[in-house]
PDB file of C-alpha atoms and ligand atoms in Angstrom:
ATOM      1  CA  UNK A   1      -9.553 -15.565  -4.060  1.00  0.00           C
ATOM      2  CA  UNK A   2      -6.287 -14.563  -5.622  1.00  0.00           C
ATOM      3  CA  UNK A   3      -5.126 -16.312  -8.734  1.00  0.00           C
ATOM      4  CA  UNK A   4      -2.103 -16.076 -11.035  1.00  0.00           C
ATOM      5  CA  UNK A   5       0.171 -16.192  -8.023  1.00  0.00           C
ATOM      6  CA  UNK A   6       3.319 -18.257  -7.910  1.00  0.00           C
ATOM      7  CA  UNK A   7       4.739 -19.091  -4.497  1.00  0.00           C
ATOM      8  CA  UNK A   8       8.468 -19.545  -3.971  1.00  0.00           C
ATOM      9  CA  UNK A   9      10.693 -20.228  -1.026  1.00  0.00           C
ATOM     10  CA  UNK A  10      12.807 -17.302   0.124  1.00  0.00           C
ATOM     11  CA  UNK A  11      15.629 -17.045   2.652  1.00  0.00           C
ATOM     12  CA  UNK A  12      16.716 -13.870   4.397  1.00  0.00           C
ATOM     13  CA  UNK A  13      20.251 -12.929   3.375  1.00  0.00           C
ATOM     14  CA  UNK A  14      20.474  -9.480   4.961  1.00  0.00           C
ATOM     15  CA  UNK A  15      18.560  -6.844   6.888  1.00  0.00           C
ATOM     16  CA  UNK A  16      19.462  -3.221   7.453  1.00  0.00           C
ATOM     17  CA  UNK A  17      17.869   0.001   8.641  1.00  0.00           C
ATOM     18  CA  UNK A  18      17.220   2.428   5.799  1.00  0.00           C
ATOM     19  CA  UNK A  19      15.423   4.955   8.051  1.00  0.00           C
ATOM     20  CA  UNK A  20      14.755   5.199  11.763  1.00  0.00           C
ATOM     21  CA  UNK A  21      11.602   3.107  11.414  1.00  0.00           C
ATOM     22  CA  UNK A  22      12.175   1.276   8.113  1.00  0.00           C
ATOM     23  CA  UNK A  23      14.038  -2.005   7.754  1.00  0.00           C
ATOM     24  CA  UNK A  24      15.099  -3.401   4.381  1.00  0.00           C
ATOM     25  CA  UNK A  25      14.980  -7.194   4.194  1.00  0.00           C
ATOM     26  CA  UNK A  26      16.649  -8.984   1.291  1.00  0.00           C
ATOM     27  CA  UNK A  27      15.666 -12.552   0.331  1.00  0.00           C
ATOM     28  CA  UNK A  28      17.443 -15.062  -1.882  1.00  0.00           C
ATOM     29  CA  UNK A  29      14.687 -16.796  -3.845  1.00  0.00           C
ATOM     30  CA  UNK A  30      14.614 -20.396  -5.062  1.00  0.00           C
ATOM     31  CA  UNK A  31      14.400 -20.797  -8.841  1.00  0.00           C
ATOM     32  CA  UNK A  32      14.762 -18.162 -11.503  1.00  0.00           C
ATOM     33  CA  UNK A  33      12.877 -14.907 -11.077  1.00  0.00           C
ATOM     34  CA  UNK A  34      11.268 -13.220 -14.072  1.00  0.00           C
ATOM     35  CA  UNK A  35      12.080  -9.578 -14.701  1.00  0.00           C
ATOM     36  CA  UNK A  36       9.716  -7.231 -12.888  1.00  0.00           C
ATOM     37  CA  UNK A  37       9.205  -3.484 -13.036  1.00  0.00           C
ATOM     38  CA  UNK A  38       9.447  -0.968 -10.204  1.00  0.00           C
ATOM     39  CA  UNK A  39       6.167  -0.642  -8.330  1.00  0.00           C
ATOM     40  CA  UNK A  40       5.706  -4.439  -8.195  1.00  0.00           C
ATOM     41  CA  UNK A  41       4.487  -6.210  -5.070  1.00  0.00           C
ATOM     42  CA  UNK A  42       5.235  -9.511  -3.407  1.00  0.00           C
ATOM     43  CA  UNK A  43       3.044 -11.387  -0.915  1.00  0.00           C
ATOM     44  CA  UNK A  44       4.629 -13.034   2.089  1.00  0.00           C
ATOM     45  CA  UNK A  45       3.280 -15.728   4.407  1.00  0.00           C
ATOM     46  CA  UNK A  46       3.610 -14.272   7.894  1.00  0.00           C
ATOM     47  CA  UNK A  47       2.405 -15.346  11.314  1.00  0.00           C
ATOM     48  CA  UNK A  48       0.321 -12.942  13.370  1.00  0.00           C
ATOM     49  CA  UNK A  49      -0.882 -13.816  16.863  1.00  0.00           C
ATOM     50  CA  UNK A  50      -0.045 -17.451  16.094  1.00  0.00           C
ATOM     51  CA  UNK A  51      -2.212 -17.485  12.976  1.00  0.00           C
ATOM     52  CA  UNK A  52      -1.012 -17.632   9.361  1.00  0.00           C
ATOM     53  CA  UNK A  53      -1.656 -14.484   7.344  1.00  0.00           C
ATOM     54  CA  UNK A  54      -0.502 -12.897   4.116  1.00  0.00           C
ATOM     55  CA  UNK A  55       0.992  -9.432   3.858  1.00  0.00           C
ATOM     56  CA  UNK A  56       1.835  -7.534   0.690  1.00  0.00           C
ATOM     57  CA  UNK A  57       4.857  -5.274   0.303  1.00  0.00           C
ATOM     58  CA  UNK A  58       6.320  -3.293  -2.560  1.00  0.00           C
ATOM     59  CA  UNK A  59       9.496  -4.802  -3.927  1.00  0.00           C
ATOM     60  CA  UNK A  60      12.500  -2.467  -3.804  1.00  0.00           C
ATOM     61  CA  UNK A  61      15.614  -2.865  -5.980  1.00  0.00           C
ATOM     62  CA  UNK A  62      17.857  -5.870  -5.198  1.00  0.00           C
ATOM     63  CA  UNK A  63      20.421  -7.985  -7.039  1.00  0.00           C
ATOM     64  CA  UNK A  64      19.647 -10.814  -9.490  1.00  0.00           C
ATOM     65  CA  UNK A  65      17.871 -13.778  -7.888  1.00  0.00           C
ATOM     66  CA  UNK A  66      16.900 -11.652  -4.913  1.00  0.00           C
ATOM     67  CA  UNK A  67      13.818  -9.803  -3.702  1.00  0.00           C
ATOM     68  CA  UNK A  68      13.910  -6.964  -1.192  1.00  0.00           C
ATOM     69  CA  UNK A  69      11.182  -5.169   0.733  1.00  0.00           C
ATOM     70  CA  UNK A  70      11.369  -2.128   2.999  1.00  0.00           C
ATOM     71  CA  UNK A  71       9.067  -2.425   6.003  1.00  0.00           C
ATOM     72  CA  UNK A  72       8.007   0.377   8.305  1.00  0.00           C
ATOM     73  CA  UNK A  73       7.479  -0.686  11.909  1.00  0.00           C
ATOM     74  CA  UNK A  74       4.036   0.622  12.799  1.00  0.00           C
ATOM     75  CA  UNK A  75       3.313   1.551  16.400  1.00  0.00           C
ATOM     76  CA  UNK A  76      -0.256   0.349  15.760  1.00  0.00           C
ATOM     77  CA  UNK A  77       0.973  -2.668  13.822  1.00  0.00           C
ATOM     78  CA  UNK A  78      -1.624  -5.253  12.901  1.00  0.00           C
ATOM     79  CA  UNK A  79       1.258  -7.661  13.433  1.00  0.00           C
ATOM     80  CA  UNK A  80       2.675  -7.852   9.926  1.00  0.00           C
ATOM     81  CA  UNK A  81       5.412  -5.295  10.368  1.00  0.00           C
ATOM     82  CA  UNK A  82       6.380  -6.714  13.784  1.00  0.00           C
ATOM     83  CA  UNK A  83       6.749 -10.154  12.221  1.00  0.00           C
ATOM     84  CA  UNK A  84       8.802  -8.799   9.332  1.00  0.00           C
ATOM     85  CA  UNK A  85      11.090  -6.864  11.679  1.00  0.00           C
ATOM     86  CA  UNK A  86      11.652 -10.086  13.610  1.00  0.00           C
ATOM     87  CA  UNK A  87      13.116 -11.861  10.586  1.00  0.00           C
ATOM     88  CA  UNK A  88      16.845 -12.601  10.789  1.00  0.00           C
ATOM     89  CA  UNK A  89      19.475 -13.792   8.353  1.00  0.00           C
ATOM     90  CA  UNK A  90      18.857 -17.424   7.430  1.00  0.00           C
ATOM     91  CA  UNK A  91      15.104 -17.396   8.166  1.00  0.00           C
ATOM     92  CA  UNK A  92      12.936 -19.046   5.521  1.00  0.00           C
ATOM     93  CA  UNK A  93       9.666 -17.571   4.286  1.00  0.00           C
ATOM     94  CA  UNK A  94       7.237 -18.244   1.441  1.00  0.00           C
ATOM     95  CA  UNK A  95       6.762 -15.363  -0.963  1.00  0.00           C
ATOM     96  CA  UNK A  96       5.287 -14.765  -4.378  1.00  0.00           C
ATOM     97  CA  UNK A  97       6.873 -13.820  -7.672  1.00  0.00           C
ATOM     98  CA  UNK A  98       6.256 -10.047  -7.955  1.00  0.00           C
ATOM     99  CA  UNK A  99       3.307  -8.684  -9.876  1.00  0.00           C
ATOM    100  CA  UNK A 100       2.650  -5.087 -10.757  1.00  0.00           C
ATOM    101  CA  UNK A 101      -0.481  -2.973 -10.392  1.00  0.00           C
ATOM    102  CA  UNK A 102       1.337   0.359 -10.230  1.00  0.00           C
ATOM    103  CA  UNK A 103       3.201   0.435 -13.495  1.00  0.00           C
ATOM    104  CA  UNK A 104       5.216   3.180 -15.114  1.00  0.00           C
ATOM    105  CA  UNK A 105       3.953   3.963 -18.592  1.00  0.00           C
ATOM    106  CA  UNK A 106       7.482   4.657 -19.898  1.00  0.00           C
ATOM    107  CA  UNK A 107       5.812   6.974 -22.424  1.00  0.00           C
ATOM    108  CA  UNK A 108       5.658  10.373 -20.710  1.00  0.00           C
ATOM    109  CA  UNK A 109       8.004  13.217 -21.614  1.00  0.00           C
ATOM    110  CA  UNK A 110       8.337  14.124 -17.945  1.00  0.00           C
ATOM    111  CA  UNK A 111       7.582  12.332 -14.667  1.00  0.00           C
ATOM    112  CA  UNK A 112       6.704  13.836 -11.311  1.00  0.00           C
ATOM    113  CA  UNK A 113       7.067  11.271  -8.528  1.00  0.00           C
ATOM    114  CA  UNK A 114       5.520  12.136  -5.162  1.00  0.00           C
ATOM    115  CA  UNK A 115       6.159  10.110  -2.004  1.00  0.00           C
ATOM    116  CA  UNK A 116       4.709  10.539   1.463  1.00  0.00           C
ATOM    117  CA  UNK A 117       6.420   8.614   4.273  1.00  0.00           C
ATOM    118  CA  UNK A 118       6.744   4.896   3.549  1.00  0.00           C
ATOM    119  CA  UNK A 119       5.154   5.640   0.165  1.00  0.00           C
ATOM    120  CA  UNK A 120       8.740   6.057  -0.976  1.00  0.00           C
ATOM    121  CA  UNK A 121       9.055   2.294  -1.577  1.00  0.00           C
ATOM    122  CA  UNK A 122       7.636   2.172  -5.143  1.00  0.00           C
ATOM    123  CA  UNK A 123       8.829   5.706  -5.902  1.00  0.00           C
ATOM    124  CA  UNK A 124      12.426   4.754  -5.006  1.00  0.00           C
ATOM    125  CA  UNK A 125      12.494   1.956  -7.604  1.00  0.00           C
ATOM    126  CA  UNK A 126      10.738   4.097 -10.195  1.00  0.00           C
ATOM    127  CA  UNK A 127      13.154   6.985  -9.693  1.00  0.00           C
ATOM    128  CA  UNK A 128      16.186   4.723 -10.087  1.00  0.00           C
ATOM    129  CA  UNK A 129      14.767   3.102 -13.224  1.00  0.00           C
ATOM    130  CA  UNK A 130      13.770   6.411 -14.835  1.00  0.00           C
ATOM    131  CA  UNK A 131      17.115   8.015 -14.006  1.00  0.00           C
ATOM    132  CA  UNK A 132      18.962   5.022 -15.471  1.00  0.00           C
ATOM    133  CA  UNK A 133      17.060   5.538 -18.732  1.00  0.00           C
ATOM    134  CA  UNK A 134      17.818   9.257 -18.773  1.00  0.00           C
ATOM    135  CA  UNK A 135      14.148  10.222 -18.337  1.00  0.00           C
ATOM    136  CA  UNK A 136      13.102  13.713 -17.340  1.00  0.00           C
ATOM    137  CA  UNK A 137      11.877  13.505 -13.760  1.00  0.00           C
ATOM    138  CA  UNK A 138      11.445  15.258 -10.450  1.00  0.00           C
ATOM    139  CA  UNK A 139      10.926  13.501  -7.133  1.00  0.00           C
ATOM    140  CA  UNK A 140       9.339  15.203  -4.144  1.00  0.00           C
ATOM    141  CA  UNK A 141       9.504  13.262  -0.895  1.00  0.00           C
ATOM    142  CA  UNK A 142       7.745  14.394   2.264  1.00  0.00           C
ATOM    143  CA  UNK A 143       7.983  12.807   5.714  1.00  0.00           C
ATOM    144  CA  UNK A 144       7.596  13.757   9.353  1.00  0.00           C
ATOM    145  CA  UNK A 145      11.355  14.192   9.780  1.00  0.00           C
ATOM    146  CA  UNK A 146      14.598  13.723   7.860  1.00  0.00           C
ATOM    147  CA  UNK A 147      15.454  10.609   9.894  1.00  0.00           C
ATOM    148  CA  UNK A 148      12.278   8.933   8.676  1.00  0.00           C
ATOM    149  CA  UNK A 149      13.147   9.359   4.980  1.00  0.00           C
ATOM    150  CA  UNK A 150      14.275   5.985   3.690  1.00  0.00           C
ATOM    151  CA  UNK A 151      16.654   5.915   0.715  1.00  0.00           C
ATOM    152  CA  UNK A 152      16.944   9.733   0.707  1.00  0.00           C
ATOM    153  CA  UNK A 153      20.743   9.770   0.674  1.00  0.00           C
ATOM    154  CA  UNK A 154      21.026   7.285  -2.184  1.00  0.00           C
ATOM    155  CA  UNK A 155      18.396   9.150  -4.191  1.00  0.00           C
ATOM    156  CA  UNK A 156      20.190  12.431  -3.586  1.00  0.00           C
ATOM    157  CA  UNK A 157      23.348  10.922  -5.049  1.00  0.00           C
ATOM    158  CA  UNK A 158      21.485   9.752  -8.153  1.00  0.00           C
ATOM    159  CA  UNK A 159      19.122  12.664  -8.692  1.00  0.00           C
ATOM    160  CA  UNK A 160      20.898  15.723  -7.297  1.00  0.00           C
ATOM    161  CA  UNK A 161      18.565  18.721  -7.477  1.00  0.00           C
ATOM    162  CA  UNK A 162      15.900  16.621  -9.188  1.00  0.00           C
ATOM    163  CA  UNK A 163      15.088  15.368  -5.670  1.00  0.00           C
ATOM    164  CA  UNK A 164      13.333  17.683  -3.212  1.00  0.00           C
ATOM    165  CA  UNK A 165      12.898  16.626   0.408  1.00  0.00           C
ATOM    166  CA  UNK A 166      10.051  18.142   2.410  1.00  0.00           C
ATOM    167  CA  UNK A 167      10.643  17.854   6.146  1.00  0.00           C
ATOM    168  CA  UNK A 168       7.210  18.177   7.729  1.00  0.00           C
ATOM    169  CA  UNK A 169       8.753  18.727  11.184  1.00  0.00           C
ATOM    170  CA  UNK A 170      10.088  22.036   9.856  1.00  0.00           C
ATOM    171  CA  UNK A 171       6.718  23.041   8.441  1.00  0.00           C
ATOM    172  CA  UNK A 172       7.822  22.111   4.932  1.00  0.00           C
ATOM    173  CA  UNK A 173       5.115  20.243   3.031  1.00  0.00           C
ATOM    174  CA  UNK A 174       4.581  19.171  -0.578  1.00  0.00           C
ATOM    175  CA  UNK A 175       2.864  22.035  -2.437  1.00  0.00           C
ATOM    176  CA  UNK A 176       0.637  20.032  -4.764  1.00  0.00           C
ATOM    177  CA  UNK A 177      -0.782  23.046  -6.623  1.00  0.00           C
ATOM    178  CA  UNK A 178       2.698  24.427  -7.329  1.00  0.00           C
ATOM    179  CA  UNK A 179       4.039  21.023  -8.392  1.00  0.00           C
ATOM    180  CA  UNK A 180       1.172  20.341 -10.784  1.00  0.00           C
ATOM    181  CA  UNK A 181       1.078  23.828 -12.305  1.00  0.00           C
ATOM    182  CA  UNK A 182       4.808  23.581 -13.126  1.00  0.00           C
ATOM    183  CA  UNK A 183       4.338  20.393 -15.177  1.00  0.00           C
ATOM    184  CA  UNK A 184       4.421  20.311 -18.978  1.00  0.00           C
ATOM    185  CA  UNK A 185       1.091  19.394 -20.568  1.00  0.00           C
ATOM    186  CA  UNK A 186       1.885  15.725 -21.231  1.00  0.00           C
ATOM    187  CA  UNK A 187       3.608  14.950 -17.923  1.00  0.00           C
ATOM    188  CA  UNK A 188       2.555  12.084 -15.679  1.00  0.00           C
ATOM    189  CA  UNK A 189       2.466  12.045 -11.884  1.00  0.00           C
ATOM    190  CA  UNK A 190       2.989   8.919  -9.795  1.00  0.00           C
ATOM    191  CA  UNK A 191       2.077   9.201  -6.136  1.00  0.00           C
ATOM    192  CA  UNK A 192       2.334   6.890  -3.162  1.00  0.00           C
ATOM    193  CA  UNK A 193       1.445   8.089   0.292  1.00  0.00           C
ATOM    194  CA  UNK A 194      -1.264   8.165   2.940  1.00  0.00           C
ATOM    195  CA  UNK A 195      -4.870   8.408   1.879  1.00  0.00           C
ATOM    196  CA  UNK A 196      -5.194  12.060   2.926  1.00  0.00           C
ATOM    197  CA  UNK A 197      -2.327  12.992   0.593  1.00  0.00           C
ATOM    198  CA  UNK A 198      -3.910  11.057  -2.246  1.00  0.00           C
ATOM    199  CA  UNK A 199      -7.356  12.614  -1.797  1.00  0.00           C
ATOM    200  CA  UNK A 200      -5.781  16.095  -1.786  1.00  0.00           C
ATOM    201  CA  UNK A 201      -3.723  15.297  -4.882  1.00  0.00           C
ATOM    202  CA  UNK A 202      -6.750  13.954  -6.760  1.00  0.00           C
ATOM    203  CA  UNK A 203      -8.697  17.138  -6.023  1.00  0.00           C
ATOM    204  CA  UNK A 204      -5.853  19.468  -7.050  1.00  0.00           C
ATOM    205  CA  UNK A 205      -5.126  17.402 -10.161  1.00  0.00           C
ATOM    206  CA  UNK A 206      -8.802  17.510 -11.207  1.00  0.00           C
ATOM    207  CA  UNK A 207      -8.921  21.288 -10.616  1.00  0.00           C
ATOM    208  CA  UNK A 208      -5.869  21.685 -12.853  1.00  0.00           C
ATOM    209  CA  UNK A 209      -7.832  20.189 -15.762  1.00  0.00           C
ATOM    210  CA  UNK A 210      -5.208  17.538 -16.462  1.00  0.00           C
ATOM    211  CA  UNK A 211      -6.273  14.097 -17.779  1.00  0.00           C
ATOM    212  CA  UNK A 212      -7.253  11.822 -14.879  1.00  0.00           C
ATOM    213  CA  UNK A 213      -5.302   8.945 -16.429  1.00  0.00           C
ATOM    214  CA  UNK A 214      -2.023  10.821 -15.988  1.00  0.00           C
ATOM    215  CA  UNK A 215      -2.238  10.795 -12.198  1.00  0.00           C
ATOM    216  CA  UNK A 216      -1.363   7.293 -11.095  1.00  0.00           C
ATOM    217  CA  UNK A 217      -1.251   6.262  -7.481  1.00  0.00           C
ATOM    218  CA  UNK A 218      -1.421   3.749  -4.728  1.00  0.00           C
ATOM    219  CA  UNK A 219      -1.801   4.120  -1.012  1.00  0.00           C
ATOM    220  CA  UNK A 220      -0.692   1.999   1.876  1.00  0.00           C
ATOM    221  CA  UNK A 221      -3.725   0.361   3.363  1.00  0.00           C
ATOM    222  CA  UNK A 222      -3.084   1.171   6.988  1.00  0.00           C
ATOM    223  CA  UNK A 223      -3.306   4.930   6.666  1.00  0.00           C
ATOM    224  CA  UNK A 224      -6.638   5.731   8.222  1.00  0.00           C
ATOM    225  CA  UNK A 225      -7.945   8.815   9.934  1.00  0.00           C
ATOM    226  CA  UNK A 226      -8.440   6.965  13.240  1.00  0.00           C
ATOM    227  CA  UNK A 227      -6.361   4.670  15.414  1.00  0.00           C
ATOM    228  CA  UNK A 228      -7.205   0.983  15.210  1.00  0.00           C
ATOM    229  CA  UNK A 229      -9.707  -0.104  17.864  1.00  0.00           C
ATOM    230  CA  UNK A 230     -11.508  -3.403  18.390  1.00  0.00           C
ATOM    231  CA  UNK A 231     -14.987  -3.745  16.926  1.00  0.00           C
ATOM    232  CA  UNK A 232     -17.520  -6.461  16.250  1.00  0.00           C
ATOM    233  CA  UNK A 233     -19.488  -7.347  13.158  1.00  0.00           C
ATOM    234  CA  UNK A 234     -22.638  -9.401  13.045  1.00  0.00           C
ATOM    235  CA  UNK A 235     -23.295 -11.072   9.742  1.00  0.00           C
ATOM    236  CA  UNK A 236     -26.900 -10.688   8.657  1.00  0.00           C
ATOM    237  CA  UNK A 237     -28.842 -13.946   8.290  1.00  0.00           C
ATOM    238  CA  UNK A 238     -25.890 -16.065   9.419  1.00  0.00           C
ATOM    239  CA  UNK A 239     -26.218 -15.884  13.202  1.00  0.00           C
ATOM    240  CA  UNK A 240     -22.508 -15.183  13.354  1.00  0.00           C
ATOM    241  CA  UNK A 241     -20.733 -12.485  15.361  1.00  0.00           C
ATOM    242  CA  UNK A 242     -17.042 -11.830  14.632  1.00  0.00           C
ATOM    243  CA  UNK A 243     -14.714  -9.784  16.845  1.00  0.00           C
ATOM    244  CA  UNK A 244     -12.007  -7.794  15.061  1.00  0.00           C
ATOM    245  CA  UNK A 245      -8.852  -7.040  17.063  1.00  0.00           C
ATOM    246  CA  UNK A 246      -6.940  -3.757  16.612  1.00  0.00           C
ATOM    247  CA  UNK A 247      -4.059  -5.695  15.038  1.00  0.00           C
ATOM    248  CA  UNK A 248      -6.289  -7.492  12.566  1.00  0.00           C
ATOM    249  CA  UNK A 249      -8.210  -6.523   9.423  1.00  0.00           C
ATOM    250  CA  UNK A 250     -11.926  -7.181   9.094  1.00  0.00           C
ATOM    251  CA  UNK A 251     -11.078  -9.454   6.164  1.00  0.00           C
ATOM    252  CA  UNK A 252      -8.647 -11.524   8.241  1.00  0.00           C
ATOM    253  CA  UNK A 253     -11.160 -11.776  11.096  1.00  0.00           C
ATOM    254  CA  UNK A 254     -13.911 -12.962   8.733  1.00  0.00           C
ATOM    255  CA  UNK A 255     -11.624 -15.500   7.070  1.00  0.00           C
ATOM    256  CA  UNK A 256     -10.454 -16.666  10.490  1.00  0.00           C
ATOM    257  CA  UNK A 257     -14.077 -17.237  11.486  1.00  0.00           C
ATOM    258  CA  UNK A 258     -14.548 -19.464   8.448  1.00  0.00           C
ATOM    259  CA  UNK A 259     -16.468 -16.931   6.355  1.00  0.00           C
ATOM    260  CA  UNK A 260     -15.967 -17.485   2.627  1.00  0.00           C
ATOM    261  CA  UNK A 261     -14.760 -14.144   1.277  1.00  0.00           C
ATOM    262  CA  UNK A 262     -13.770 -13.022  -2.184  1.00  0.00           C
ATOM    263  CA  UNK A 263     -10.722 -10.743  -2.265  1.00  0.00           C
ATOM    264  CA  UNK A 264      -7.645  -9.975  -4.263  1.00  0.00           C
ATOM    265  CA  UNK A 265      -5.405  -6.946  -3.715  1.00  0.00           C
ATOM    266  CA  UNK A 266      -5.730  -6.569   0.092  1.00  0.00           C
ATOM    267  CA  UNK A 267      -4.740  -2.934  -0.463  1.00  0.00           C
ATOM    268  CA  UNK A 268      -8.138  -1.291  -0.849  1.00  0.00           C
ATOM    269  CA  UNK A 269      -7.812  -1.072  -4.621  1.00  0.00           C
ATOM    270  CA  UNK A 270      -9.929  -3.749  -6.313  1.00  0.00           C
ATOM    271  CA  UNK A 271     -13.145  -3.598  -4.271  1.00  0.00           C
ATOM    272  CA  UNK A 272     -13.670  -7.370  -4.324  1.00  0.00           C
ATOM    273  CA  UNK A 273     -13.789  -7.604  -0.536  1.00  0.00           C
ATOM    274  CA  UNK A 274     -16.410  -4.848  -0.091  1.00  0.00           C
ATOM    275  CA  UNK A 275     -19.258  -5.780   2.275  1.00  0.00           C
ATOM    276  CA  UNK A 276     -22.613  -4.069   2.733  1.00  0.00           C
ATOM    277  CA  UNK A 277     -23.071  -2.219   6.014  1.00  0.00           C
ATOM    278  CA  UNK A 278     -26.652  -2.433   7.242  1.00  0.00           C
ATOM    279  CA  UNK A 279     -26.295  -0.925  10.722  1.00  0.00           C
ATOM    280  CA  UNK A 280     -23.419   0.540  12.682  1.00  0.00           C
ATOM    281  CA  UNK A 281     -22.774   2.089  16.073  1.00  0.00           C
ATOM    282  CA  UNK A 282     -19.649   4.038  15.089  1.00  0.00           C
ATOM    283  CA  UNK A 283     -18.032   5.772  12.136  1.00  0.00           C
ATOM    284  CA  UNK A 284     -16.339   3.831   9.365  1.00  0.00           C
ATOM    285  CA  UNK A 285     -12.668   4.669   8.763  1.00  0.00           C
ATOM    286  CA  UNK A 286     -12.607   4.218   4.976  1.00  0.00           C
ATOM    287  CA  UNK A 287      -9.027   3.413   3.969  1.00  0.00           C
ATOM    288  CA  UNK A 288      -9.581   2.211   0.413  1.00  0.00           C
ATOM    289  CA  UNK A 289      -9.189   3.941  -2.941  1.00  0.00           C
ATOM    290  CA  UNK A 290     -11.912   1.863  -4.580  1.00  0.00           C
ATOM    291  CA  UNK A 291     -15.079   3.562  -3.312  1.00  0.00           C
ATOM    292  CA  UNK A 292     -15.809   7.092  -4.503  1.00  0.00           C
ATOM    293  CA  UNK A 293     -15.978   9.964  -1.993  1.00  0.00           C
ATOM    294  CA  UNK A 294     -19.781   9.890  -2.430  1.00  0.00           C
ATOM    295  CA  UNK A 295     -19.943   6.150  -1.697  1.00  0.00           C
ATOM    296  CA  UNK A 296     -17.754   6.625   1.371  1.00  0.00           C
ATOM    297  CA  UNK A 297     -20.043   9.388   2.612  1.00  0.00           C
ATOM    298  CA  UNK A 298     -23.071   7.087   2.191  1.00  0.00           C
ATOM    299  CA  UNK A 299     -21.369   4.423   4.349  1.00  0.00           C
ATOM    300  CA  UNK A 300     -23.366   1.636   2.720  1.00  0.00           C
ATOM    301  CA  UNK A 301     -20.262  -0.405   1.896  1.00  0.00           C
ATOM    302  CA  UNK A 302     -16.742  -0.823   3.236  1.00  0.00           C
ATOM    303  CA  UNK A 303     -13.668  -2.650   1.949  1.00  0.00           C
ATOM    304  CA  UNK A 304     -12.952  -5.367   4.508  1.00  0.00           C
ATOM    305  CA  UNK A 305      -9.250  -5.637   3.706  1.00  0.00           C
ATOM    306  CA  UNK A 306      -8.320  -2.143   4.898  1.00  0.00           C
ATOM    307  CA  UNK A 307     -11.326  -0.202   6.231  1.00  0.00           C
ATOM    308  CA  UNK A 308     -12.610  -0.618   9.739  1.00  0.00           C
ATOM    309  CA  UNK A 309     -15.158   0.564  12.261  1.00  0.00           C
ATOM    310  CA  UNK A 310     -13.886   3.051  14.844  1.00  0.00           C
ATOM    311  CA  UNK A 311     -15.376   0.879  17.598  1.00  0.00           C
ATOM    312  CA  UNK A 312     -18.638  -0.726  18.685  1.00  0.00           C
ATOM    313  CA  UNK A 313     -20.608  -3.028  16.456  1.00  0.00           C
ATOM    314  CA  UNK A 314     -21.924  -3.169  12.912  1.00  0.00           C
ATOM    315  CA  UNK A 315     -24.262  -5.478  11.025  1.00  0.00           C
ATOM    316  CA  UNK A 316     -22.881  -6.414   7.629  1.00  0.00           C
ATOM    317  CA  UNK A 317     -24.324  -8.365   4.716  1.00  0.00           C
ATOM    318  CA  UNK A 318     -22.140 -10.689   2.690  1.00  0.00           C
ATOM    319  CA  UNK A 319     -25.051 -12.840   1.491  1.00  0.00           C
ATOM    320  CA  UNK A 320     -24.926 -11.566  -2.051  1.00  0.00           C
ATOM    321  CA  UNK A 321     -21.522 -13.221  -2.458  1.00  0.00           C
ATOM    322  CA  UNK A 322     -22.906 -16.712  -2.283  1.00  0.00           C
ATOM    323  CA  UNK A 323     -26.020 -16.108  -4.401  1.00  0.00           C
ATOM    324  CA  UNK A 324     -26.150 -18.438  -7.405  1.00  0.00           C
TER     325      UNK A 324
HETATM  326  S1  FES B 401      -9.158  -7.124  -1.555  1.00  0.00           S
HETATM  327 FE1  FES B 401      -9.045  -5.512  -3.013  1.00  0.00          FE
HETATM  328  S2  FES B 401     -10.091  -3.879  -2.034  1.00  0.00           S
HETATM  329 FE2  FES B 401     -10.033  -5.434  -0.557  1.00  0.00          FE
END
């Protein structure tokens, strides 16, 4: 289970649309908040289908004593974004003091920040912080249309021609090879976007011969290759069958069925929630960044917090978790 987390009480003080499908929600938080860097996350206690659940969002810049998140309303929402969009001024919610797993090094001579869609949320805070310190940077932001680009206007005002917008609807996409080849030798790249964008960037970065450690990234855990469909898992040697709804993660379904799971990030990054897959009737939509491409191709394991079956039934083994 998670540790090191500190829950606080928050109260919504404002909400506003920062893109056609992205709502910023600002919370006043009880008690003093420690300083936190851009790229940090907060966990929020939400209610989905009448059940308590926890959702994690990147914290975007807000005033002292406040936390803000920017939430995209997903058509295939597992329920978290619908709940968040339903929050109104005055509503109370429990949230955690931010922690950071996507940190700026502050040591590079030049920064390339790449955002795809709602992946702008950590990049927005990073860009503001780097610009405030006079760092050398370039931000490239791609989305399906200009109306879906949150914070683009504000960033344009701060960055000028250091910001490039790529409007996919006009056939304009981020040219990863061109971006990477234009970088000085000791530059760092920070990327947040869908998993397809990340996999492409990792391949191009590796081909460029640049140090792996200088490409830093995170993905949003709901960016799979398939739409969410219901599926069922049977747990080997437990006589337990668990149905997973389209609006629910496998991890949430297992926890809801009383299965004792170990997990942490809930973003497909740490691998703690990975379960063995013994049999399956359908493909696995791997949405994590923990397993290697080879491990994903083997389909012997899947990260329960983000990855899912594309339908049907699978037999999974979690028995090794409880071995002494
Ligand atoms: S909880 Fe970290 S990968 Fe699932």
